[in-house]
XYZ file of C-alpha atoms in Angstrom:
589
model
C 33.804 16.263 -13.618
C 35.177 13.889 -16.044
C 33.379 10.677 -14.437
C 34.807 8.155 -17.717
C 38.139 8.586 -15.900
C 36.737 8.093 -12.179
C 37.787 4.729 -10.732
C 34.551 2.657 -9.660
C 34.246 1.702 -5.932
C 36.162 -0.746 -4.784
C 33.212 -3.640 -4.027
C 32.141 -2.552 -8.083
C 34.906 -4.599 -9.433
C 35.413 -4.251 -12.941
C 36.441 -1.872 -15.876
C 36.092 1.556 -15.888
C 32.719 3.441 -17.082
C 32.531 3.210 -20.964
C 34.474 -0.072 -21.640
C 32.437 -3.504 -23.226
C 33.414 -5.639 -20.660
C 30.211 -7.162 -19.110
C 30.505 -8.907 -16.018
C 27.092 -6.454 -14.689
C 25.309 -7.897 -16.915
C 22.623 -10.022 -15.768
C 21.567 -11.469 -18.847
C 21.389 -15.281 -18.402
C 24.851 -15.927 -19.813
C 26.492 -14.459 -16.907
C 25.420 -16.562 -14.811
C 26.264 -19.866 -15.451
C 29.931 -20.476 -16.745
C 30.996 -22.611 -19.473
C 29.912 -26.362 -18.892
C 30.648 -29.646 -20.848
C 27.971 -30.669 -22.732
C 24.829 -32.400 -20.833
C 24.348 -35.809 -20.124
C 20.958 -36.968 -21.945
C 18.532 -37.336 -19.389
C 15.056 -38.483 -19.299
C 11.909 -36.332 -18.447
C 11.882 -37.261 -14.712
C 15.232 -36.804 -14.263
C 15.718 -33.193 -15.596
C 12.192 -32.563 -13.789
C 14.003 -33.585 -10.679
C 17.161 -31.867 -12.048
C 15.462 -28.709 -12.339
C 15.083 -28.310 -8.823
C 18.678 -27.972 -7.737
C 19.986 -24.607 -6.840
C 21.574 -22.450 -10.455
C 25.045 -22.288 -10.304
C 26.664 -19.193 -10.154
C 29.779 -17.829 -11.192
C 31.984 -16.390 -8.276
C 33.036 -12.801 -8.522
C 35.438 -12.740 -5.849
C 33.917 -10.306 -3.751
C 34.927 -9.851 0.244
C 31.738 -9.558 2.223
C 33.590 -7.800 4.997
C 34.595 -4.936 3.079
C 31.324 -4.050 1.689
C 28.521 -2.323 3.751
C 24.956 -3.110 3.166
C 24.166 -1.233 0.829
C 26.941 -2.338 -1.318
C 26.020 -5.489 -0.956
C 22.377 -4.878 -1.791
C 23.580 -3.547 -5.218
C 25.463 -6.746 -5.761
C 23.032 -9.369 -4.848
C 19.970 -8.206 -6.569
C 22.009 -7.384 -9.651
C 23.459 -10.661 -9.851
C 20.412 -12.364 -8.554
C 19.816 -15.249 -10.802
C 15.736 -15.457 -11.713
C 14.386 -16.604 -15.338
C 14.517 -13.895 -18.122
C 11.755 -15.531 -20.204
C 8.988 -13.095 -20.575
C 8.374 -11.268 -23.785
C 7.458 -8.067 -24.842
C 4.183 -9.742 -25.317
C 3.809 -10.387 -21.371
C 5.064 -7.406 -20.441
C 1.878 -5.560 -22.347
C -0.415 -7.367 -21.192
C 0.572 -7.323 -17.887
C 0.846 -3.976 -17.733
C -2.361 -3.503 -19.546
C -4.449 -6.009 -17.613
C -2.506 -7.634 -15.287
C -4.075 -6.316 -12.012
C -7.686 -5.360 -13.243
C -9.820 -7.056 -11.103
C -12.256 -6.996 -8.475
C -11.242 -3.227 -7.237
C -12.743 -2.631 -10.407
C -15.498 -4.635 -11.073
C -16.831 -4.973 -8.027
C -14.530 -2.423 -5.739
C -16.024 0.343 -7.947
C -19.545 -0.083 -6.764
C -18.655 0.864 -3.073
C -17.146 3.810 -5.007
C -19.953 4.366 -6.399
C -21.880 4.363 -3.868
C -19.746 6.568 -1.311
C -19.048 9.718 -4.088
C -21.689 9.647 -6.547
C -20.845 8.922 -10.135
C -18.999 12.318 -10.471
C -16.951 12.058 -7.251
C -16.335 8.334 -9.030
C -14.993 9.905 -12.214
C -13.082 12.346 -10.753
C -11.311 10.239 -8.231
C -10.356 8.018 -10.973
C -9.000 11.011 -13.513
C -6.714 12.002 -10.061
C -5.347 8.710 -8.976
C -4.980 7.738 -12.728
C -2.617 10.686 -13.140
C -0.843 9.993 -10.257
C 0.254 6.213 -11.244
C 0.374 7.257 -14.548
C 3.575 9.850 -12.962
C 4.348 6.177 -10.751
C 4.668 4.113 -13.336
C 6.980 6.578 -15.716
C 9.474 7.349 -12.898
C 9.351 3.555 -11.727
C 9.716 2.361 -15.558
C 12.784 4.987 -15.868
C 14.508 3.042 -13.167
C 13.679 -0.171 -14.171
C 14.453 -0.109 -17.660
C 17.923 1.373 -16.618
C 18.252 -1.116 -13.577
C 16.363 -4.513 -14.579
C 17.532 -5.800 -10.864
C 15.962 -8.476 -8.525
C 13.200 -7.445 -7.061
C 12.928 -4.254 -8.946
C 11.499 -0.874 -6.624
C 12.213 -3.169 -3.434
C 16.028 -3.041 -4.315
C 16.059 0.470 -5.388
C 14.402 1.646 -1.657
C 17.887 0.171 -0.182
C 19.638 1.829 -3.166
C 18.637 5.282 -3.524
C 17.408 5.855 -0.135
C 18.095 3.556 2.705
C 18.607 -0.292 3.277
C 16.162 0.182 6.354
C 13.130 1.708 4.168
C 13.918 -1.191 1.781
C 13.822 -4.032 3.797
C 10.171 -2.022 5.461
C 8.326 -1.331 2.144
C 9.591 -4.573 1.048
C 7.970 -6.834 3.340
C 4.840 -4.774 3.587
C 4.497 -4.976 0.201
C 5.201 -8.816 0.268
C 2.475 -9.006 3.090
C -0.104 -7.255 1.102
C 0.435 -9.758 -1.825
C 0.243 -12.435 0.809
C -3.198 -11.622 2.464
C -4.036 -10.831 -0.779
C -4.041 -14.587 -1.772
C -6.365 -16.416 0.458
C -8.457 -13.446 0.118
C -8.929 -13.818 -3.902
C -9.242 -17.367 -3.509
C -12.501 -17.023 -1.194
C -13.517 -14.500 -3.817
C -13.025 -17.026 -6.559
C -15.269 -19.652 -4.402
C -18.082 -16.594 -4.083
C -18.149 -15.788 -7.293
C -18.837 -19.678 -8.223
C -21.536 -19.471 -5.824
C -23.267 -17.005 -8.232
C -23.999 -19.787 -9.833
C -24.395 -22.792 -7.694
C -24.575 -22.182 -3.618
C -25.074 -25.930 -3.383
C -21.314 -26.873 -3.330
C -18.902 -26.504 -0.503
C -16.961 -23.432 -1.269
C -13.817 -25.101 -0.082
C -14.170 -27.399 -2.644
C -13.609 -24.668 -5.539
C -11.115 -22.919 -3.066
C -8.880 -26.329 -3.160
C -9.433 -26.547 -7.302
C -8.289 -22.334 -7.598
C -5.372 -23.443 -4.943
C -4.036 -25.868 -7.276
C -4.351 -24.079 -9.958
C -2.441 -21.491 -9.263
C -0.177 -22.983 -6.961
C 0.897 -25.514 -10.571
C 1.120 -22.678 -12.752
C 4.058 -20.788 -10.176
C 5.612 -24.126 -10.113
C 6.079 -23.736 -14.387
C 8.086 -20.808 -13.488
C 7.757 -17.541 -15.137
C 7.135 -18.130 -18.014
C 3.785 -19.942 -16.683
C 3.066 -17.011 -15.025
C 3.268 -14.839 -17.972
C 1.347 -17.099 -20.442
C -1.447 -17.557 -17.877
C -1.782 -13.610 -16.939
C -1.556 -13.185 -21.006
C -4.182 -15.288 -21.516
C -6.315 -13.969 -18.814
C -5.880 -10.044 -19.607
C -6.931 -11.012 -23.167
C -10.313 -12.403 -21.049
C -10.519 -9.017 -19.152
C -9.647 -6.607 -21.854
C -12.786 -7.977 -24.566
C -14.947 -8.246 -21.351
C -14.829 -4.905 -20.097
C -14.510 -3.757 -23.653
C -17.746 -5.671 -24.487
C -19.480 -3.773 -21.038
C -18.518 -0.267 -22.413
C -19.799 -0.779 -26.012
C -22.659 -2.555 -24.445
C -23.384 0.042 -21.555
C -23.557 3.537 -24.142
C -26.101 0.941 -26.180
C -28.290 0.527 -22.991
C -27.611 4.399 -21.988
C -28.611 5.046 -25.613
C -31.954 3.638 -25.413
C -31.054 -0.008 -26.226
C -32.702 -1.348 -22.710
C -35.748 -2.335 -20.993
C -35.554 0.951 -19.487
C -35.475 3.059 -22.598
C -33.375 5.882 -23.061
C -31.324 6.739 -19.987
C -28.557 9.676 -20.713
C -27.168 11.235 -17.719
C -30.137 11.358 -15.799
C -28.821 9.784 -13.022
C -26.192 12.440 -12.702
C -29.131 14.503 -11.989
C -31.439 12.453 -10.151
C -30.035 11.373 -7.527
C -27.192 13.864 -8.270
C -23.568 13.646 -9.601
C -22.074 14.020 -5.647
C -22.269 12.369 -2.799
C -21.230 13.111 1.203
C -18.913 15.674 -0.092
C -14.894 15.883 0.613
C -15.343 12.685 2.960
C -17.498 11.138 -0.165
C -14.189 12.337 -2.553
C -11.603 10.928 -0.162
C -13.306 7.686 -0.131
C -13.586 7.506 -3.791
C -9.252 8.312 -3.830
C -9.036 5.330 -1.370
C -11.271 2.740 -3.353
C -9.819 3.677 -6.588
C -6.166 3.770 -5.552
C -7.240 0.055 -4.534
C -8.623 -0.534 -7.973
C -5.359 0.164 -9.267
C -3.723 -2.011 -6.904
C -1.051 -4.290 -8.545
C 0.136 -1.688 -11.427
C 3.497 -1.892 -10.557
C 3.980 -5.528 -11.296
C 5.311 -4.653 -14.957
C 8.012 -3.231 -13.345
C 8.615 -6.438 -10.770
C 8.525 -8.323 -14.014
C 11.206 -6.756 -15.644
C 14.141 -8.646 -14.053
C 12.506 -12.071 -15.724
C 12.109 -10.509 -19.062
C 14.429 -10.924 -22.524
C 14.817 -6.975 -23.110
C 13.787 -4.959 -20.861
C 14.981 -1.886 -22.721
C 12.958 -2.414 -25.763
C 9.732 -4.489 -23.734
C 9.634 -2.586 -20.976
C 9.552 1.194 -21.959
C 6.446 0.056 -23.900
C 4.505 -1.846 -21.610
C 4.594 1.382 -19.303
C 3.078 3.558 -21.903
C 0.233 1.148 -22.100
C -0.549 1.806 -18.879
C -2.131 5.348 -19.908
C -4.068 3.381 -22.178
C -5.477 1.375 -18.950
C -6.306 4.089 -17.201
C -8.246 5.673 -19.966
C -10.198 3.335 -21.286
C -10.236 1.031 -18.320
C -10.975 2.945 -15.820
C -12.374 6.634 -17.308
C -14.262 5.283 -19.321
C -15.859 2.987 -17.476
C -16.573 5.115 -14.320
C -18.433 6.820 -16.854
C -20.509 4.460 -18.140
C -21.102 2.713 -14.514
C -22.255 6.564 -13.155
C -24.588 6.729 -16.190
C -26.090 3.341 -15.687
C -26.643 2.573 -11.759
C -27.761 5.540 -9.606
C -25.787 5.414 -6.686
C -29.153 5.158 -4.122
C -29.348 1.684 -5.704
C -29.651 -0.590 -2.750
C -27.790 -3.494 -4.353
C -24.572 -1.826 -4.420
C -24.590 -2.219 -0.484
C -26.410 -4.996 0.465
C -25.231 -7.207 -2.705
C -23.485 -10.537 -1.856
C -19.992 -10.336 -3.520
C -20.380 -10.500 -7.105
C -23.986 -9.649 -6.940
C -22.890 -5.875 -5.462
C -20.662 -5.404 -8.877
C -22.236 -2.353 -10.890
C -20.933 -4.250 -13.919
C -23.173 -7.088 -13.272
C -26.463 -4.924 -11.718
C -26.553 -2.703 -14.921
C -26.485 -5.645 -17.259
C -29.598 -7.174 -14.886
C -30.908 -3.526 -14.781
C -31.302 -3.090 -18.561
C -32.714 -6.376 -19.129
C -29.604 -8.423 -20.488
C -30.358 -11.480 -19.129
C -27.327 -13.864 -20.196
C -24.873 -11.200 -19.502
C -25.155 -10.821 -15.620
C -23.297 -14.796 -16.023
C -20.662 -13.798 -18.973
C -19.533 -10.873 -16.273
C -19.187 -12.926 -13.138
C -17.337 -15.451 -15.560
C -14.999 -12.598 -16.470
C -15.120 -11.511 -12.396
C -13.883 -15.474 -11.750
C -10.974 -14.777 -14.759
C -10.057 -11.406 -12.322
C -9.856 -12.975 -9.464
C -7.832 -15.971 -10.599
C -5.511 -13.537 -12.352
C -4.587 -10.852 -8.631
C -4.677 -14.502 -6.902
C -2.074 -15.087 -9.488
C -0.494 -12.484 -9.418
C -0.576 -12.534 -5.790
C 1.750 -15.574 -5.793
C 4.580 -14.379 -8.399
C 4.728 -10.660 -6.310
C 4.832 -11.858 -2.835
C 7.492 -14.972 -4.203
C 9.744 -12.241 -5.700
C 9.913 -10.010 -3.236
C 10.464 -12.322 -0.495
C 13.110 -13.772 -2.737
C 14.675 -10.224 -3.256
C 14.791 -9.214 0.493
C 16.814 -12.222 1.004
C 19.167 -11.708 -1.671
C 19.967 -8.564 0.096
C 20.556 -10.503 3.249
C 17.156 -8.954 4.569
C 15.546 -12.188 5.423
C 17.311 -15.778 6.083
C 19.237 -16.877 2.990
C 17.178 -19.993 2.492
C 14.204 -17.540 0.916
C 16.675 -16.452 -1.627
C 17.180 -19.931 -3.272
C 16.388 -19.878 -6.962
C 16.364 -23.204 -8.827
C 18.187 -23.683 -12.469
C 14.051 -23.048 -13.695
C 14.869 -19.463 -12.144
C 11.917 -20.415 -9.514
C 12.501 -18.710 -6.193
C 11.088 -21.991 -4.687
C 11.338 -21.614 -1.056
C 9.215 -17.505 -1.514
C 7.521 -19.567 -3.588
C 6.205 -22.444 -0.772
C 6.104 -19.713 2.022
C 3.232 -17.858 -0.386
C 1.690 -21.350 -1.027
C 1.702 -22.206 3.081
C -0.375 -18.906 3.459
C -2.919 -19.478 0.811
C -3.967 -22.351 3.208
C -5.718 -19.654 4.857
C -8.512 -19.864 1.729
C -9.737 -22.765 3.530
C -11.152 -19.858 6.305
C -14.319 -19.477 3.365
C -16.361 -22.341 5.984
C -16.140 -20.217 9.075
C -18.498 -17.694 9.428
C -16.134 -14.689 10.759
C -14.279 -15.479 7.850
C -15.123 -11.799 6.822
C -14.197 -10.330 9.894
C -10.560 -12.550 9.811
C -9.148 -10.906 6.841
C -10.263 -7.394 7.749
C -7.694 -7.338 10.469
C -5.280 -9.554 7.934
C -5.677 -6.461 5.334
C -4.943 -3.828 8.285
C -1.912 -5.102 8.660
C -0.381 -3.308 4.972
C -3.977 -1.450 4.386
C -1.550 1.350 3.786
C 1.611 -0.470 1.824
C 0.633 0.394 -1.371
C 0.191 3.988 -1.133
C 3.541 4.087 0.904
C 5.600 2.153 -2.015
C 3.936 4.450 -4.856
C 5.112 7.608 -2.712
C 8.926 5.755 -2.296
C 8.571 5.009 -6.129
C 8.241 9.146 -6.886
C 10.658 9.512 -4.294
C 13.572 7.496 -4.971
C 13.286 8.337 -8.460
C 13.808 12.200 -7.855
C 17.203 10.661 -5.612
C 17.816 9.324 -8.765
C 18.404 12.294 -10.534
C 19.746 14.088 -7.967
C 22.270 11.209 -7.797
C 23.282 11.757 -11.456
C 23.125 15.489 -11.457
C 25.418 15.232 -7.585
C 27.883 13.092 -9.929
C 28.424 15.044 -12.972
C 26.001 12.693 -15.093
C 23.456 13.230 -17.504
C 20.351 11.891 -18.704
C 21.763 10.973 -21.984
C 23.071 7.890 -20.539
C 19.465 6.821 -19.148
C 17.788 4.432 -21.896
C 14.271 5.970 -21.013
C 13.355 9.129 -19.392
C 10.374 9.548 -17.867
C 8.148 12.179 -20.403
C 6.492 13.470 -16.739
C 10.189 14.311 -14.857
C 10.844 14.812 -11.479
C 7.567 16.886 -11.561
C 5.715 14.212 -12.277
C 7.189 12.306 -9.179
C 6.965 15.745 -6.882
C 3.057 15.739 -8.044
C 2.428 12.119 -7.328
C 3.783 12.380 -3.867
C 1.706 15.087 -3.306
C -1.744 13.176 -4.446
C -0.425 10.176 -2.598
C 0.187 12.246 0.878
C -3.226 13.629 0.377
C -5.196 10.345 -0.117
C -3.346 8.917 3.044
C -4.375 11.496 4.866
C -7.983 11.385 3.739
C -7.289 7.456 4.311
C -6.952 7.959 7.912
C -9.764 10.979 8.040
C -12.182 8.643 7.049
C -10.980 5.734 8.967
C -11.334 7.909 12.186
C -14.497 9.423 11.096
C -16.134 6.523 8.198
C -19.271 7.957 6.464
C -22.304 8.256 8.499
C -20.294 8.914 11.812
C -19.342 12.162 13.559
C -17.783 10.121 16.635
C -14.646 9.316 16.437
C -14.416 5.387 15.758
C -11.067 3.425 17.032
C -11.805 0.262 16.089
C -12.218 1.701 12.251
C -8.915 3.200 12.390
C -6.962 0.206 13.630
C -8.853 -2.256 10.773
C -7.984 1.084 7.741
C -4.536 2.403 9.320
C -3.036 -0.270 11.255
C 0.189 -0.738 8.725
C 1.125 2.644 9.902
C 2.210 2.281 13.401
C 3.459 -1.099 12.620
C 5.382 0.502 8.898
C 7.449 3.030 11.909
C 8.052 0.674 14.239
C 9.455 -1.917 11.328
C 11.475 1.079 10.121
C 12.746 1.721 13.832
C 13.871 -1.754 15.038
C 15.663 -2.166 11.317
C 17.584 0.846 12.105
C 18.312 0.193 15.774
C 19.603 -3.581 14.861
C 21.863 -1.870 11.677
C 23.077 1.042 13.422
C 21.316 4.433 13.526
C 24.185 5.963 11.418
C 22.217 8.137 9.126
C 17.884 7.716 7.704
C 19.452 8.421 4.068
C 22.209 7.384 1.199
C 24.734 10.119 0.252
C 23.719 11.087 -2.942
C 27.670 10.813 -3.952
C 28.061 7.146 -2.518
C 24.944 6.156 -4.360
C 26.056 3.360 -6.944
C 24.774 4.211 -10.643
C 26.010 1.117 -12.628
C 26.353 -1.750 -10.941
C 22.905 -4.222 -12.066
C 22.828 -2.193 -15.374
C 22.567 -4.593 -18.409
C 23.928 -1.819 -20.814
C 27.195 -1.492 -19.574
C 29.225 0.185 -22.382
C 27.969 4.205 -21.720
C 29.315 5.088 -25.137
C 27.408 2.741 -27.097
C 24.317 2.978 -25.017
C 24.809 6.913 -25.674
C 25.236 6.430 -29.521
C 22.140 4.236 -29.372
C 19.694 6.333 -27.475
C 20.756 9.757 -29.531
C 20.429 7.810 -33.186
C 17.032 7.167 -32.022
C 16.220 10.392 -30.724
C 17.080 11.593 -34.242
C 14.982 8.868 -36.225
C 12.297 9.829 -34.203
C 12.603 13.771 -34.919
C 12.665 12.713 -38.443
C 9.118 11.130 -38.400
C 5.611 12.844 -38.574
C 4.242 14.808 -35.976
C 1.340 12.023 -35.905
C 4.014 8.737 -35.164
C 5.452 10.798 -32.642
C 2.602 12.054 -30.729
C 2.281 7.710 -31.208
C 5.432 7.072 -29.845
C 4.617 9.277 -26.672
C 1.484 6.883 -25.418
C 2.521 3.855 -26.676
């Protein structure tokens, strides 16, 4: 099948596949139309000025004629948001955007339940399965920089009803998440100085973060660059530190692996494993932002191809590495990793005391506090954008979907804000207790949106493969294939399952324990019956897309198939014509 010389569908209004005409496009020029030239206005005025809805050009299209999937495609292809981050942003977000205290202090728990070679291995398995995440999600990305990013391609590839499901699960995890990190962020003060209110520092982190959201995107990305930079030299400085103090270089003299003897490398056995694949799934928790990202950033064909490499990078050194170190360092009998009061229960921060380092139990609770600012961050600009998206798909009320002529998604924006309010919990006592049953509610989201990542990226290919296309039109393939997204599936329906094993029967317990499921496994009774009363209110006309209706152009920001083909084969053969060293470079970063 010729598909140059098909006709696009009738709600993709435009030329034919392979001409230069660019109304898909969603660079920034599309979407405001020629204007006179502005009035000069002073700095309050355009500061007030900036919070008026964009203007958008009208396309013409009939909403009656288009289903909703079709109009799905449109809206978060045309979706107006900032394209200001750089290549620069998009690295360091994707190399240490979401570390935080899954790892630093998450990991001890980890620790703890697995032993430090249950620990390593649980992070070489997860790491390989977001490392297959991130390649399949980056192929679609790069090739479909859309609003709202994986959200939009669930209602694309699959189904508008698993879209608008993982969407605001996945919006409700970043939610909770942001109270949560902001009582962290009052805790981790408290290292320091218990003296102070902790809703004191929880109002200072609440402004903070809510200010830097209000600069837009480009705040966001200069604050999570900065940040990264804080988290990368830290937990660089505990590795080169750590084989020191393993080497000899403590108050404890040489150490080696002898704590993968004594105690032992292994701990409570397959339930110790599973337990491990659950804490350090969490750990990873927030990888996919990049992706999110790449609708607010300048190229996301050159940027964002790269920033997903690094994420091997972060795995390795981040996270391998450093489960390594950790195992060698703190026996996992220590009694501190359980009964440690927030920070205090980090194995980052009880090695360091451990060995004798004095001063740098403090610089690592300072890096902790740059962590936890960063997800509650982070927490913001994820929940914000895919609130916005959902409602730019007509998912939730239109007034979520406004976007100022900043590119701010204001209204997501204030709905995130209203729930960090919730920070202000750190003075009750059951505080603890409150946002157990707040994280129940999506304790299961992420796993969920990884496995619809691998998924709708092997519906993907099947789509372009059902139409006659090829991957020589896709700007970045993923080097894993659909057998990396078959394998991550896999690994992901595994550690569910060991999710709920373990909720039903936690270590130390051979009863069965209800309440422990319903605080670990709620989201999935709630995820089905989401998905159900979505379908019922649509129309239960069918659970998937047909692979031949599925839409493979609109949102694209290379529009011209010929050029983009030229493009991507010229630099297949530069590359070929390089040393076997700068391409085994090219591969991982």
């Amino acid at each position: 099948m010729d598909y140059e010389k098909q006709q696009r569908p009738q709600y993709a209004k435009g030329p034919s596949y392979g001409e230069t005409e660019t109304y898909h496009s969603t660079s920034q020029e599309s979407y405001n139309s020629p204007t006179p030239a502005p009035t000069p206005q002073g700095a309050f005025a355009r500061f007030i000025d900036s919070f008026k809805p964009m203007d958008l050009e009208e396309e013409g299209y009939d909403p009656s004629e288009l289903n909703l999937t079709q109009r799905t495609v449109i809206a978060t292809s045309k979706h107006p948001l900032a394209q200001k981050l750089k290549a620069r942003h998009l690295q360091m977000i994707a190399i240490g955007g979401s570390i935080g205290t899954g790892l630093f202090v998450g990991s001890g728990w980890a620790l703890y339940a697995g032993g430090p070679g249950f620990l390593l291995l649980g992070y070489l398995i997860i790491g390989y399965c977001l490392l297959c995440v991130m390649y399949a999600l980056g192929e679609l990305s790069v090739q479909f920089p859309v609003s709202g990013s994986f959200n939009a391609f669930f209602s694309r590839f699959v189904d508008p009803s698993w879209g608008f499901t993982l969407g605001i699960m996945y919006a409700c995890s970043w939610i909770v998440s942001y109270p949560s990190e902001l009582i962290a962020a009052s805790m981790t003060i408290g290292y320091w100085n218990k003296s102070i209110n902790p809703a004191l520092w929880v109002a200072i982190f609440y402004v903070f973060i809510a200010s830097v959201n209000l600069f837009g995107v480009k705040g966001y990305g200069e604050v999570e660059f900065v940040l990264s930079i804080v988290k990368i030299i830290a937990v660089f400085g505990f590795i080169i530190c750590g084989i020191c103090v393993i080497a000899g270089a403590g108050d404890g003299g040489y150490i080696g692996g002898k704590y993968w003897h004594n105690p032992g490398a292994f701990n409570n056995g397959l339930k110790g494993l599973c337990t491990v694949f659950i804490t350090s799934a969490f750990s990873f928790g927030g990888i996919e932002l990049v992706a999110l990202a790449a609708a607010e950033s300048v190229n996301p064909r050159k940027a964002l191809p790269k920033a997903t490499k690094q994420v091997f990078w972060r795995i390795f050194l981040f996270y391998i590495l450093t489960a390594i170190v950790i195992g060698s360092l703190v026996p996992y009998t220590n009694p501190d990793l359980l009964s440690g009061d927030g920070p205090t229960a980090s194995p980052f921060v009880i090695a360091l005391y451990e060995a004798g380092i004095k001063v740098a139990p403090s610089i690592m609770n300072g890096t902790i506090l740059a962590a936890v600012v960063s997800v509650g961050n982070s927490s913001v600009y994820g929940s914000s954008r895919t609130l916005c998206s959902l409602a730019a798909q007509g998912l939730l009320p239109k007034i979520v979907a406004y976007v100022d002529k900043r590119g701010r998604p204001l209204v997501a924006i204030m709905i995130s804000n209203a729930v960090g309010l919730l920070g202000f919990l750190v003075v009750n006592e059951n505080q603890g207790e409150v946002f157990t049953w707040f994280y129940s509610v999506c304790s299961l989201s992420a796993f969920f949106t990884w496995g619809f990542i691998c998924f709708t990226h092997i519906r993907w290919r099947s789509a372009l493969n059902a139409q006659g296309r090829t991957l020589d039109e896709v700007a970045f393939v993923s080097p894993f294939g659909i057998v990396g997204s078959y394998s991550g599936m896999l690994i992901l329906a595994f550690v569910i399952g060991g999710e709920i094993w373990t909720a039903i029967y936690p270590i130390g317990s051979d009863t069965p324990q209800i309440v422990t499921f319903f605080q670990y496994c709620l989201s999935l009774p709630l995820l089905l019956i989401i998905f159900a009363i979505h379908k019922t209110v649509c129309g239960w006309r069918s659970f998937m897309v047909s692979l031949e209706d599925i839409d493979l152009d609109t949102g694209r920001r290379d529009v011209d198939i010929q050029q983009l083909r030229f493009e991507i084969a010229e630099e297949k053969r530069l590359l070929q014509e390089r040393s076997i060293f700068y391409r085994i470079y090219n591969f991982f970063c």
